[in-house]
Amino acid sequence: MSFNSRKISAEINRILFVKNLSYNVTSEELYDLFGRFGSIRQIRLGNAQGTKGTAFVVYDELQDAKTACDKLSGFNFQSRYLVVLYHQPDKNMLASAAAAQIPGSNGENADAVGATPKRRMEFS
């Protein structure tokens, strides 16, 4: 195996984004499930209308997050198949910036013409 093939992909990080959770899941249940793969720094469970059924899981160690993502993506938890992804804030910011672009030849963005920019998803 070459040195480059052992290198961890740039998309892998300590923060996992989890979707398709039961609306009734508790933080404690998520700590029990995700804690099997390593020490967890924080879990942010979405509880607003647009964020229910999602959570962010932050691990202390990169390798623990990778293992959890590999093992729990597609895992049946509370009769639902989990979708576990690496949080990619750069891609989210790029997507928001692209959505704010106004078609035309001058390339102005929405802020330049006074339109309201999209708000970032907030967890409470």
Coordinates of C-alpha atoms in Angstrom, one line a residue:
M1 CA 0.0 0.0 0.0
S2 CA 1.5 3.4 -1.0
F3 CA 1.8 6.3 1.4
N4 CA -0.9 8.3 -0.4
S5 CA -3.5 5.5 -0.2
R6 CA -3.2 5.6 3.6
K7 CA -3.9 9.3 3.8
I8 CA -7.3 10.3 5.2
S9 CA -9.6 12.0 2.7
A10 CA -10.0 15.8 3.2
E11 CA -13.7 15.5 3.6
I12 CA -13.3 13.4 6.8
N13 CA -13.5 15.4 10.0
R14 CA -14.6 15.1 13.6
I15 CA -18.1 16.4 13.1
L16 CA -20.8 14.1 11.8
F17 CA -24.2 15.2 10.5
V18 CA -26.9 12.7 11.1
K19 CA -30.2 12.6 9.3
N20 CA -33.4 10.5 9.3
L21 CA -33.6 10.3 13.1
S22 CA -36.8 9.7 14.9
Y23 CA -38.4 12.9 16.2
N24 CA -38.6 11.2 19.6
V25 CA -34.8 10.4 19.9
T26 CA -33.0 11.8 22.9
S27 CA -29.5 13.1 23.3
E28 CA -28.8 10.3 25.8
E29 CA -29.8 7.6 23.2
L30 CA -27.5 9.2 20.7
Y31 CA -24.6 9.3 23.2
D32 CA -25.2 5.6 23.9
L33 CA -25.2 4.7 20.2
F34 CA -22.4 7.0 18.9
G35 CA -20.3 6.6 22.1
R36 CA -19.6 3.0 21.2
F37 CA -17.1 4.3 18.7
G38 CA -15.1 6.8 20.9
S39 CA -15.2 9.8 23.1
I40 CA -17.8 12.4 22.1
R41 CA -17.3 16.0 22.7
Q42 CA -20.8 17.2 22.0
I43 CA -24.1 16.2 20.4
R44 CA -26.4 18.9 19.0
L45 CA -29.9 17.5 18.5
G46 CA -32.1 19.6 16.1
N47 CA -35.4 20.6 17.8
A48 CA -36.6 23.4 15.6
Q49 CA -39.2 22.8 12.9
G50 CA -36.7 22.6 10.1
T51 CA -34.0 20.6 12.0
K52 CA -36.1 17.9 13.7
G53 CA -34.7 14.5 12.9
T54 CA -31.1 15.7 12.5
A55 CA -28.1 16.0 14.8
F56 CA -24.5 16.9 14.9
V57 CA -22.1 14.5 16.6
V58 CA -18.7 15.9 17.5
Y59 CA -16.0 13.4 18.4
D60 CA -12.7 14.1 20.2
E61 CA -10.7 12.0 17.7
L62 CA -10.9 12.0 13.9
Q63 CA -10.5 8.2 13.6
D64 CA -13.5 7.6 16.0
A65 CA -15.6 9.8 13.8
K66 CA -14.5 7.9 10.7
T67 CA -15.3 4.6 12.3
A68 CA -18.7 5.8 13.5
C69 CA -19.6 7.1 10.0
D70 CA -18.5 3.9 8.4
K71 CA -20.4 1.7 10.8
L72 CA -23.6 3.7 11.4
S73 CA -24.4 5.0 7.9
G74 CA -27.4 2.9 6.9
F75 CA -27.7 1.5 10.4
N76 CA -31.3 0.7 11.5
F77 CA -31.9 2.7 14.7
Q78 CA -35.4 3.0 16.2
S79 CA -36.9 1.6 13.0
R80 CA -35.2 4.2 10.8
Y81 CA -32.1 3.9 8.6
L82 CA -29.6 6.5 9.6
V83 CA -27.9 8.8 7.1
V84 CA -24.5 9.7 8.6
L85 CA -22.3 12.2 6.7
Y86 CA -19.2 14.3 7.4
H87 CA -20.1 17.9 8.2
Q88 CA -18.7 20.0 5.4
P89 CA -19.1 23.7 6.2
D90 CA -17.1 24.9 3.2
K91 CA -19.4 23.1 0.8
N92 CA -22.5 24.5 2.6
M93 CA -21.0 28.1 2.4
L94 CA -20.3 27.6 -1.3
A95 CA -23.8 26.4 -2.0
S96 CA -25.3 29.4 -0.1
A97 CA -23.0 31.7 -2.0
A98 CA -24.0 30.1 -5.4
A99 CA -27.7 30.4 -4.5
A100 CA -27.2 34.1 -3.7
Q101 CA -25.8 34.8 -7.2
I102 CA -28.1 36.7 -9.5
P103 CA -28.0 35.5 -13.1
G104 CA -26.7 38.1 -15.5
S105 CA -23.5 39.3 -17.1
N106 CA -22.3 41.5 -14.2
G107 CA -22.0 38.7 -11.6
E108 CA -23.4 40.8 -8.7
N109 CA -24.5 38.8 -5.7
A110 CA -27.8 39.2 -3.8
D111 CA -26.2 41.4 -1.1
A112 CA -25.0 43.9 -3.7
V113 CA -28.6 44.6 -4.9
G114 CA -30.2 44.6 -1.5
A115 CA -31.8 41.1 -1.5
T116 CA -32.0 39.2 1.8
P117 CA -29.4 36.4 2.0
K118 CA -30.4 32.9 3.0
R119 CA -30.1 32.2 6.7
R120 CA -27.9 29.4 7.9
M121 CA -29.7 26.4 9.6
E122 CA -29.7 27.0 13.3
F123 CA -29.9 24.4 16.1
S124 CA -31.5 25.2 19.4

